[in-house]
Amino acid sequence: MTDLSTLGPVAEEIRPFWRHIERVHYTPPGLAPRRPLYIGSMTADARIGSLDGRLEEHLKNCLPPNAIKAGGAVVLAEGMGLAEGAQALRDLCMALLDVEAGPRFGEWFDVFNEAGNLCGEVERGLVPLLGTRARGAHLNGLVKGPGGMQLWVGTRSRTKRLDPGLLDHLAAGGVGAGFSPLQTMVKEAGEEAGLPPELARQVRPSAVLHYQLNRPEGLRRDEIHCYDLVLPGDFIPQPVDHEVERFELMPLSEVFDRVRDTDDFKFNVNLVLIDLFIRQGLFSAEGGEALRAALAGMAPGTETKQASGGPS
Amino acid sequence: MTDLSTLGPVAEEIRPFWRHIERVHYTPPGLAPRRPLYIGSMTADARIGSLDGRLEEHLKNCLPPNAIKAGGAVVLAEGMGLAEGAQALRDLCMALLDVEAGPRFGEWFDVFNEAGNLCGEVERGLVPLLGTRARGAHLNGLVKGPGGMQLWVGTRSRTKRLDPGLLDHLAAGGVGAGFSPLQTMVKEAGEEAGLPPELARQVRPSAVLHYQLNRPEGLRRDEIHCYDLVLPGDFIPQPVDHEVERFELMPLSEVFDRVRDTDDFKFNVNLVLIDLFIRQGLFSAEGGEALRAALAGMAPGTETKQASGGPS
């Protein structure tokens, strides 16, 4: 990522937003090294993720002995086809869940290798431990008000496991196995905010953002599909499944100030909002340009490259 | 890239647009293999491009003998710092220009390695031969008309070397060494369309697109910075530098039809317009989603990965 101090006068304008982007690049020092994880062969295209150091004690029991290679990489179903690879990945997940190496959500995410091929599924709770990429969908629920654009903002339930009480989008969620990001968006918008499908299906896919960071739960390598939807003024969202405590309609200028001055929004919501602010013209052209480049700079390269700040 | 036939009913809607994206993935068969090109060390992060097979006859005369490694890779300034690397790259360019290995434009582009570090400059005419990444900037010049959104469309001069007579953006250009994409955009908008700087500086950076394809001139690995600008209705663009024959204001719905049904627009302009159409809601949500994913799928991985359809 560019050093902000090289950006000249525009640095002051964007510094308070830049920190949200910098934060998703952060790798804390002292992490145990991760083992690169492949399916089928030890080539860059066949890589799917990397195993967390916390899994070390389980590897001997949960992996076929020939899967661990000299040099430390792990290769599942070497020389075999996609079906065998998917089965080997499922076997690994089931074995890790059996020994309670990670939490069990009862929800599975699709896994793709670096060549973009679907390779199988990983239990959601194991995703940060296996370092596979996860997909999410976020909805900017907009209303054109008399004083300018407004945004529907949710307050996350105080009982949520992650980030309770923080501000969030009208709807957002992880993309489960077999679903597309759009299907997820329509489903979540119905479940979380009571948005009728016929309205939700008018969303506009506005951007795809990537980030990678280490959190307490492990490595988060996320691909966020962002959507805009301009809602009719008489639509009032309802917290259907109680993941959200309440919704409020906030002028976009106020959202802008909150993102700038506080950490009130969930960490990845800030990224989606910065993309929206750029497109809504809330930055100078230079400021928008620098932030756009920082967001685009998070596009997926190899995991090794992105994690180069880390010890592994 | 996803196989369109797997997308179900939405395939019919997007097929005519999809072909423009597919086209920028195309690698013709039978190309001579390219030598990977590095500066400083033979690591993925230090790679800057790949040498065209047409340069083979010149390599012995234009490279220090120790630059060509067993296996065929070329490493400039091995073990040295950024300044020495930039000088070695300039030396290579000057030697290739001296033997007329490629055309001389008198214009240089910045070169970045895969880690994102500025490594030096390459003469514009050599960029496709050295396979380095080039940056461009494109402007969607929009006008809100009574019947909907309109777009300023230029017709390229019949005397241009590349793509004469094709339809083009209000302004677009390659990013020269030392310039940012935004500075380029403001400069080109003035030079090509007579847009005053104070107006041009209100552009909104809307997307960054990538593609890689082989063209007659060599390997094009482009990073396109896209901008939107809603112009006042009384602004009439002027073809200042005669790169453009004429400008016309076209309803966005007509632009949509032209992109769908013809190849009238320059190949990369179609990509920028597809991004605009998605954001303007001209596709169904499913159609926009699939096209957005295809555009995002062109984000830069390693060159090898992107060119995997090719013989090298």
XYZ file of C-alpha atoms in Angstrom:
624
model
C 0.000 0.000 0.000
C 1.202 3.498 -0.858
C 2.673 5.540 1.965
C 0.106 8.233 2.738
C 2.837 10.785 3.397
C 3.815 10.663 -0.290
C 0.385 11.908 -1.350
C 0.917 15.582 -0.592
C -1.881 17.981 0.399
C -4.620 15.418 -0.225
C -3.268 13.320 2.669
C -5.031 15.472 5.251
C -8.403 15.025 3.552
C -8.219 11.264 3.294
C -6.108 10.249 6.337
C -9.138 9.551 8.556
C -10.585 7.249 5.869
C -7.254 5.723 4.875
C -6.844 4.208 8.347
C -9.840 1.923 7.700
C -8.122 0.562 4.600
C -4.755 0.279 6.320
C -6.360 -1.643 9.117
C -7.396 -4.486 6.790
C -3.763 -4.895 5.691
C -2.488 -5.363 9.196
C -0.660 -8.527 10.201
C 0.264 -8.634 13.884
C 3.836 -9.672 14.680
C 4.665 -13.008 16.248
C 2.073 -15.167 14.498
C 2.935 -18.820 14.029
C 3.820 -19.539 10.390
C 1.030 -20.864 8.169
C 1.386 -23.899 5.881
C 0.300 -23.261 2.279
C -2.662 -25.487 1.376
C -3.190 -26.939 -2.101
C -5.631 -29.320 -3.731
C -4.493 -31.587 -6.571
C -0.953 -30.278 -7.069
C 1.586 -27.914 -5.566
C 1.162 -25.169 -8.185
C 0.139 -21.530 -7.650
C -3.174 -22.101 -9.466
C -4.054 -25.051 -7.216
C -3.573 -23.214 -3.945
C -6.693 -22.643 -1.849
C -5.384 -21.179 1.391
C -3.036 -21.762 4.316
C -3.277 -23.634 7.599
C -3.189 -21.709 10.861
C -0.364 -22.536 13.291
C -3.017 -23.472 15.857
C -3.858 -26.515 13.742
C -0.351 -28.021 14.077
C -1.248 -30.375 16.898
C -4.133 -31.784 14.853
C -2.462 -32.225 11.475
C -0.985 -35.684 12.057
C -4.390 -37.018 13.067
C -6.498 -35.161 10.543
C -4.428 -35.475 7.352
C -3.273 -38.462 5.299
C 0.478 -38.823 6.076
C 1.526 -38.185 2.449
C -0.338 -34.816 2.391
C 2.422 -33.011 4.321
C 5.293 -32.262 1.965
C 8.943 -31.564 2.565
C 9.039 -27.787 3.088
C 5.798 -27.869 5.042
C 3.149 -27.351 2.370
C -0.005 -29.466 2.542
C -1.375 -30.998 -0.670
C -4.763 -32.727 -0.595
C -5.712 -35.355 -3.226
C -2.442 -34.984 -5.100
C -2.749 -35.994 -8.751
C -6.464 -36.617 -8.444
C -9.515 -34.902 -9.929
C -11.906 -32.245 -8.639
C -14.353 -34.707 -7.069
C -11.618 -36.468 -5.068
C -10.207 -33.078 -4.043
C -13.589 -31.896 -2.762
C -13.960 -35.123 -0.781
C -10.467 -34.786 0.725
C -11.286 -31.206 1.785
C -14.543 -32.315 3.366
C -12.705 -35.152 5.172
C -10.179 -32.667 6.558
C -12.967 -30.369 7.764
C -14.901 -33.211 9.413
C -11.750 -34.473 11.149
C -10.929 -30.966 12.426
C -14.497 -30.473 13.656
C -14.398 -33.860 15.387
C -11.412 -32.811 17.463
C -12.978 -29.351 17.981
C -10.064 -27.593 16.305
C -12.469 -24.782 15.390
C -16.055 -23.662 15.960
C -18.899 -25.384 14.114
C -21.472 -23.052 12.489
C -23.439 -25.693 10.593
C -22.946 -23.541 7.493
C -20.522 -24.232 4.633
C -18.790 -21.872 2.225
C -17.658 -22.627 -1.331
C -13.889 -22.764 -1.809
C -12.125 -21.731 -5.007
C -8.479 -22.256 -5.926
C -6.340 -19.415 -7.266
C -7.233 -20.445 -10.824
C -10.869 -19.708 -9.929
C -12.125 -23.321 -9.970
C -14.654 -24.452 -7.400
C -12.781 -26.997 -5.226
C -15.289 -27.931 -2.578
C -16.655 -26.561 0.669
C -15.318 -25.545 4.074
C -17.304 -25.209 7.301
C -17.665 -21.488 8.025
C -15.955 -21.750 11.409
C -12.860 -23.305 9.825
C -12.486 -20.721 7.044
C -10.081 -18.427 8.977
C -8.095 -21.467 10.166
C -7.729 -22.895 6.658
C -7.173 -19.410 5.218
C -9.562 -19.964 2.342
C -11.210 -16.984 0.693
C -14.753 -16.137 1.760
C -17.333 -14.148 -0.146
C -19.724 -11.650 1.380
C -22.469 -9.330 0.113
C -23.250 -5.818 1.430
C -26.158 -3.548 0.542
C -26.080 0.250 0.534
C -29.792 0.969 1.099
C -30.198 4.542 -0.166
C -33.071 7.022 -0.116
C -33.146 10.279 -2.059
C -34.173 12.855 0.525
C -34.978 16.553 0.106
C -31.598 17.487 1.622
C -29.581 14.938 -0.347
C -28.882 11.231 -0.253
C -29.653 9.226 2.892
C -28.535 5.749 3.975
C -30.347 3.117 6.001
C -28.028 2.174 8.877
C -28.521 -0.803 11.179
C -27.262 -1.225 14.720
C -26.019 -4.780 15.238
C -27.647 -6.724 17.999
C -25.799 -6.577 21.340
C -25.988 -10.361 21.456
C -24.108 -11.003 18.204
C -20.858 -12.943 18.595
C -18.854 -10.620 16.325
C -18.897 -6.844 16.627
C -22.043 -6.470 18.787
C -23.602 -3.005 18.844
C -21.633 -1.648 15.895
C -23.256 0.153 12.962
C -23.860 -1.918 9.842
C -25.457 -1.960 6.416
C -29.173 -2.420 5.783
C -28.270 -6.042 5.021
C -25.078 -8.052 4.670
C -23.992 -11.652 4.928
C -21.591 -14.409 3.997
C -22.202 -16.289 0.736
C -23.078 -19.901 1.594
C -22.077 -22.877 -0.534
C -24.112 -23.123 -3.725
C -25.354 -19.536 -3.559
C -24.310 -16.579 -5.687
C -23.534 -13.236 -4.020
C -26.735 -11.785 -5.514
C -28.901 -14.640 -4.227
C -27.303 -14.120 -0.821
C -28.030 -10.394 -0.988
C -31.714 -10.915 -1.822
C -32.038 -13.565 0.907
C -30.275 -11.481 3.575
C -32.238 -8.359 2.660
C -35.431 -10.309 3.274
C -34.203 -11.972 6.483
C -32.482 -9.009 8.071
C -34.555 -6.066 6.918
C -37.854 -7.353 5.542
C -37.044 -6.172 2.033
C -39.450 -7.832 -0.452
C -37.606 -9.920 -3.100
C -39.074 -7.911 -5.985
C -37.508 -4.773 -4.516
C -34.237 -6.475 -3.522
C -33.793 -7.781 -7.034
C -33.418 -4.211 -8.287
C -30.012 -3.877 -6.608
C -27.109 -2.661 -8.724
C -23.802 -4.525 -8.291
C -21.483 -1.568 -7.736
C -18.074 -2.975 -6.802
C -16.128 -6.030 -5.660
C -13.646 -5.321 -2.842
C -10.960 -7.565 -1.367
C -9.035 -7.507 1.859
C -6.933 -9.797 3.968
C -6.171 -9.438 7.630
C -5.496 -11.436 10.735
C -8.204 -11.317 13.341
C -8.482 -13.285 16.586
C -10.338 -16.030 14.702
C -7.564 -16.412 12.108
C -6.884 -15.169 8.592
C -9.761 -13.285 6.956
C -9.450 -13.237 3.160
C -12.712 -11.717 2.059
C -14.229 -10.783 -1.273
C -17.045 -8.319 -0.685
C -19.710 -7.881 -3.360
C -21.206 -4.405 -2.942
C -24.700 -3.424 -4.044
C -26.585 -0.140 -4.223
C -30.338 0.120 -4.032
C -32.313 3.363 -4.093
C -35.383 2.624 -1.981
C -38.780 4.300 -2.100
C -39.268 6.809 0.701
C -42.164 4.843 2.209
C -40.182 1.628 2.719
C -39.374 1.067 6.400
C -36.977 -1.834 7.086
C -37.946 -4.345 9.776
C -35.363 -6.295 11.801
C -36.954 -9.639 10.916
C -34.402 -12.083 12.357
C -33.190 -9.848 15.208
C -29.585 -9.755 14.012
C -30.158 -6.006 13.974
C -31.399 -4.051 16.966
C -32.806 -1.124 15.002
C -32.573 0.732 11.696
C -32.307 4.459 11.187
C -32.196 6.653 8.123
C -29.033 8.776 8.261
C -28.024 11.605 5.900
C -25.056 10.411 3.842
C -23.108 13.453 5.043
C -23.553 12.241 8.627
C -22.468 8.705 7.673
C -19.416 10.308 6.067
C -18.571 12.116 9.308
C -19.034 8.956 11.402
C -16.723 6.919 9.139
C -14.192 9.757 9.215
C -14.230 10.428 12.941
C -15.174 7.165 14.645
C -14.913 3.383 14.532
C -18.662 3.084 15.046
C -19.125 1.055 11.860
C -18.050 -2.603 11.555
C -14.556 -2.712 10.067
C -15.485 -3.948 6.595
C -18.589 -1.752 6.314
C -16.235 1.241 6.292
C -14.623 -0.052 3.065
C -17.956 -0.437 1.286
C -18.979 3.056 2.430
C -15.706 4.605 1.228
C -16.400 3.129 -2.217
C -19.902 4.660 -2.056
C -18.583 8.069 -0.928
C -16.146 8.117 -3.875
C -18.927 7.371 -6.338
C -21.200 9.953 -4.706
C -18.523 12.610 -5.128
C -17.951 13.282 -1.429
C -14.163 13.501 -1.885
C -12.054 15.803 -3.976
C -11.023 14.164 -7.262
C -7.502 13.642 -5.879
C -8.792 12.242 -2.610
C -11.187 9.897 -4.389
C -8.427 8.813 -6.739
C -6.051 7.904 -3.905
C -8.736 6.029 -1.980
C -9.913 4.240 -5.138
C -6.340 3.096 -5.817
C -5.971 1.892 -2.221
C -9.215 -0.084 -2.497
C -8.205 -1.517 -5.896
C -4.767 -2.365 -4.521
C -6.450 -4.927 -2.347
C -7.328 -7.094 -5.368
C -6.234 -10.665 -4.818
C -2.692 -11.544 -5.709
C -1.225 -14.635 -4.171
C -1.801 -14.943 -0.475
C 1.950 -14.993 0.135
C 2.328 -11.639 -1.536
C -0.507 -10.045 0.378
C 0.721 -11.425 3.687
C 4.291 -10.341 3.073
C 4.225 -8.176 6.201
C 3.848 -11.318 8.258
C 6.345 -13.840 9.529
C 5.249 -16.795 7.370
C -13.459 -16.898 -16.749
C -16.783 -18.578 -16.033
C -18.387 -20.501 -18.865
C -21.388 -18.431 -19.962
C -23.453 -21.547 -20.583
C -23.444 -22.280 -16.839
C -25.256 -19.020 -16.082
C -28.752 -20.170 -17.035
C -31.454 -17.821 -18.336
C -29.384 -14.687 -17.763
C -26.910 -15.872 -20.423
C -29.119 -14.605 -23.263
C -29.287 -11.118 -21.760
C -25.576 -10.715 -21.270
C -24.053 -12.819 -24.068
C -23.662 -9.856 -26.465
C -21.794 -7.910 -23.759
C -19.863 -10.905 -22.444
C -18.062 -11.286 -25.766
C -16.307 -7.936 -25.206
C -14.920 -9.244 -21.910
C -14.024 -12.633 -23.383
C -12.176 -10.919 -26.164
C -9.695 -9.309 -23.764
C -8.818 -12.746 -22.394
C -7.920 -14.144 -25.775
C -4.460 -15.515 -26.465
C -3.975 -16.642 -30.071
C -2.369 -20.065 -30.543
C 1.160 -20.481 -31.850
C 2.770 -17.477 -30.174
C 6.475 -17.725 -29.469
C 7.082 -18.282 -25.741
C 7.828 -15.205 -23.635
C 10.727 -14.953 -21.158
C 9.698 -13.774 -17.683
C 11.375 -10.447 -16.862
C 12.510 -9.500 -13.347
C 14.384 -6.616 -11.769
C 16.600 -7.233 -8.753
C 15.810 -10.897 -8.066
C 13.941 -13.852 -9.517
C 10.997 -13.705 -7.081
C 7.302 -13.283 -7.891
C 7.240 -9.820 -6.281
C 10.167 -8.626 -8.426
C 8.626 -9.590 -11.751
C 7.762 -6.713 -14.081
C 6.722 -8.434 -17.324
C 7.842 -10.839 -20.029
C 9.885 -10.494 -23.210
C 8.206 -11.062 -26.572
C 9.615 -13.861 -28.759
C 10.313 -11.248 -31.430
C 13.040 -9.830 -29.210
C 15.080 -13.086 -29.211
C 17.440 -11.995 -31.954
C 18.279 -8.813 -30.047
C 18.733 -10.199 -26.531
C 22.403 -11.162 -26.839
C 23.279 -7.633 -27.998
C 20.969 -5.709 -25.719
C 21.379 -7.513 -22.376
C 24.365 -8.062 -20.090
C 25.325 -11.755 -20.575
C 24.607 -12.665 -16.951
C 21.026 -11.356 -17.185
C 19.776 -14.466 -19.015
C 19.314 -17.279 -16.521
C 19.207 -21.023 -16.911
C 15.541 -21.738 -17.641
C 15.246 -18.642 -19.794
C 14.169 -15.949 -17.352
C 15.779 -12.520 -17.615
C 16.868 -10.750 -14.424
C 18.070 -7.141 -14.634
C 20.343 -5.649 -11.943
C 20.349 -8.818 -9.855
C 21.084 -8.152 -6.194
C 21.158 -4.381 -6.723
C 18.896 -1.569 -5.544
C 15.997 0.319 -7.132
C 18.163 3.005 -8.750
C 20.435 0.473 -10.456
C 17.386 -1.509 -11.564
C 15.798 1.560 -13.143
C 19.041 2.306 -14.961
C 19.339 -1.293 -16.245
C 15.768 -1.096 -17.542
C 16.474 2.199 -19.288
C 19.662 0.721 -20.806
C 17.688 -2.239 -22.151
C 15.073 0.098 -23.673
C 17.701 2.340 -25.281
C 19.537 -0.667 -26.740
C 16.288 -2.102 -28.149
C 15.339 1.267 -29.636
C 18.831 1.612 -31.168
C 18.373 -1.635 -33.100
C 14.766 -0.667 -33.913
C 13.354 -3.708 -32.130
C 10.162 -1.708 -31.538
C 8.550 1.618 -32.413
C 9.690 4.808 -30.678
C 6.907 7.084 -29.371
C 9.076 9.531 -27.467
C 6.839 8.905 -24.470
C 7.682 6.791 -21.415
C 5.454 4.862 -19.021
C 6.137 4.067 -15.368
C 6.803 0.394 -14.617
C 5.830 -1.318 -11.368
C 6.825 -4.767 -10.170
C 4.247 -7.232 -8.851
C 4.903 -5.973 -5.312
C 3.698 -2.547 -6.492
C 7.069 -0.767 -6.339
C 7.984 1.746 -9.007
C 10.910 0.165 -10.888
C 11.650 2.615 -13.672
C 10.309 3.562 -17.068
C 9.721 1.884 -20.418
C 9.304 3.600 -23.797
C 5.629 3.353 -24.745
C 6.387 1.499 -27.994
C 8.251 -1.222 -26.101
C 5.580 -1.824 -23.452
C 3.820 -4.667 -25.339
C 7.192 -6.227 -26.222
C 8.413 -6.157 -22.616
C 4.966 -7.140 -21.362
C 4.961 -4.552 -18.609
C 1.670 -3.279 -17.253
C 0.380 0.032 -18.611
C -2.105 2.379 -16.987
C -4.826 4.267 -18.828
C -7.607 6.685 -17.881
C -11.102 6.848 -19.454
C -13.845 9.417 -18.898
C -17.578 8.760 -19.112
C -18.813 12.270 -19.982
C -22.475 12.206 -18.948
C -25.350 14.661 -19.349
C -28.707 14.348 -17.610
C -31.226 14.775 -20.422
C -35.023 15.049 -20.281
C -35.342 11.487 -21.602
C -32.651 9.986 -19.365
C -28.885 9.878 -19.158
C -26.808 10.758 -22.232
C -23.146 10.116 -23.016
C -20.678 12.196 -25.014
C -19.200 9.883 -27.662
C -16.198 10.702 -29.821
C -15.350 9.306 -33.238
C -11.621 8.597 -33.461
C -9.756 10.337 -36.224
C -9.387 8.291 -39.435
C -5.677 9.058 -39.346
C -4.979 7.481 -35.941
C -2.568 4.539 -36.000
C -4.697 2.357 -33.720
C -8.423 1.807 -34.245
C -9.130 4.728 -36.633
C -12.779 5.725 -36.997
C -14.003 3.739 -33.982
C -16.215 5.240 -31.295
C -14.471 6.353 -28.116
C -14.904 8.128 -24.797
C -15.056 11.895 -24.399
C -11.404 11.603 -23.369
C -8.959 8.778 -22.671
C -5.225 8.255 -22.656
C -2.207 6.372 -21.405
C -0.658 7.463 -18.094
C 2.819 8.836 -18.804
C 5.771 8.436 -16.449
C 5.496 10.658 -13.406
C 1.770 11.325 -13.848
C -1.127 9.958 -11.820
C -4.206 8.578 -13.610
C -6.204 11.601 -12.427
C -3.626 14.100 -13.701
C -3.684 12.245 -17.018
C -7.475 12.393 -17.105
C -7.565 16.151 -16.508
C -4.834 16.733 -19.101
C -6.422 14.518 -21.761
C -9.867 16.027 -21.153
C -8.395 19.430 -21.899
C -6.345 18.306 -24.900
C -8.898 16.042 -26.532
C -12.191 17.701 -25.695
C -11.516 21.246 -24.494
C -12.784 20.474 -21.001
C -11.678 23.235 -18.594
C -9.538 21.897 -15.719
C -11.915 23.227 -13.057
C -14.688 21.099 -14.587
C -12.452 18.085 -15.259
C -11.319 18.055 -11.663
C -14.883 17.220 -10.589
C -14.583 13.700 -12.033
C -15.474 10.770 -9.786
C -13.127 7.764 -9.874
C -15.653 4.990 -10.446
C -13.691 1.792 -11.073
C -10.304 0.273 -11.887
C -10.441 -2.459 -14.559
C -7.716 -4.842 -15.712
C -7.280 -6.932 -18.804
C -4.560 -8.787 -20.621
C -4.566 -9.818 -24.259
C -2.290 -10.362 -27.196
C -2.628 -7.845 -29.980
C -0.518 -7.466 -33.104
C 1.789 -5.102 -31.205
C 2.411 -7.644 -28.415
C 1.055 -8.289 -24.932
C -1.336 -5.643 -23.609
C -1.604 -5.732 -19.800
C -3.660 -2.670 -19.022
C -5.027 -1.137 -15.858
C -7.849 1.231 -16.775
C -8.861 3.950 -14.322
C -12.487 4.869 -15.048
C -14.053 8.229 -14.241
C -17.593 9.586 -14.391
C -18.410 13.251 -14.861
C -21.905 14.704 -15.121
C -21.490 17.712 -17.390
C -23.672 20.819 -17.615
C -26.015 20.733 -20.596
C -24.417 23.796 -22.167
C -20.916 22.322 -22.360
C -19.996 21.379 -25.933
C -16.715 19.421 -26.277
C -14.221 20.609 -28.885
C -11.755 18.236 -30.606
C -8.763 20.373 -29.634
C -5.875 18.154 -30.758
C -7.685 16.454 -33.642
C -7.331 12.951 -32.207
C -11.109 12.941 -32.417
C -13.035 13.696 -35.607
C -16.250 14.751 -33.909
C -18.261 14.418 -30.702
C -21.933 13.621 -30.388
C -24.300 13.341 -27.447
C -25.900 9.893 -27.503
C -28.714 8.606 -25.248
C -27.228 5.992 -22.937
C -29.850 3.527 -24.170
C -28.475 3.933 -27.698
C -24.898 3.474 -26.461
C -26.124 0.306 -24.730
C -27.563 -0.987 -28.029
C -24.367 -0.171 -29.944
C -22.183 -2.004 -27.410
C -24.584 -4.952 -27.463
C -24.996 -5.236 -31.235
C -21.804 -3.897 -32.810
C -18.054 -3.579 -32.477
C -18.280 0.144 -33.224
C -16.562 1.090 -29.956
C -12.825 0.613 -29.374
C -12.287 -2.726 -27.645
C -11.443 -1.403 -24.178
C -14.095 1.337 -24.234
C -16.696 -1.455 -24.213
C -15.393 -2.650 -20.824
C -15.630 0.806 -19.267
C -19.156 1.207 -20.665
C -20.277 -2.193 -19.339
C -19.153 -1.066 -15.873
C -21.183 2.145 -16.368
C -24.273 0.247 -17.591
C -24.153 -1.984 -14.494
C -23.997 1.032 -12.199
C -26.777 2.787 -14.129
C -29.042 -0.241 -13.671
C -29.349 -1.144 -17.364
C -29.027 -4.879 -16.670
C -31.153 -7.181 -14.566
C -29.606 -7.750 -11.134
C -28.458 -11.232 -12.226
C -27.038 -9.927 -15.496
C -25.206 -7.099 -13.764
C -23.896 -9.516 -11.152
C -22.455 -11.899 -13.750
C -20.859 -9.083 -15.753
C -19.491 -7.459 -12.578
C -17.875 -10.764 -11.579
C -16.384 -11.158 -15.061
C -14.932 -7.636 -14.907
C -13.616 -8.214 -11.369
C -12.145 -11.561 -12.450
C -9.711 -9.634 -14.588
C -7.927 -8.240 -11.536
C -4.206 -8.814 -11.767
C -2.858 -12.097 -10.559
C 0.511 -13.187 -11.814
C 0.965 -12.786 -15.523
C 1.528 -16.520 -15.875
C -1.822 -17.256 -14.341
C -3.668 -14.785 -16.538
C -1.980 -16.044 -19.682
C -2.582 -19.680 -18.831
C -4.597 -20.150 -22.032
C -1.430 -19.439 -23.986
C 1.467 -21.610 -24.959
C 4.149 -19.951 -22.842
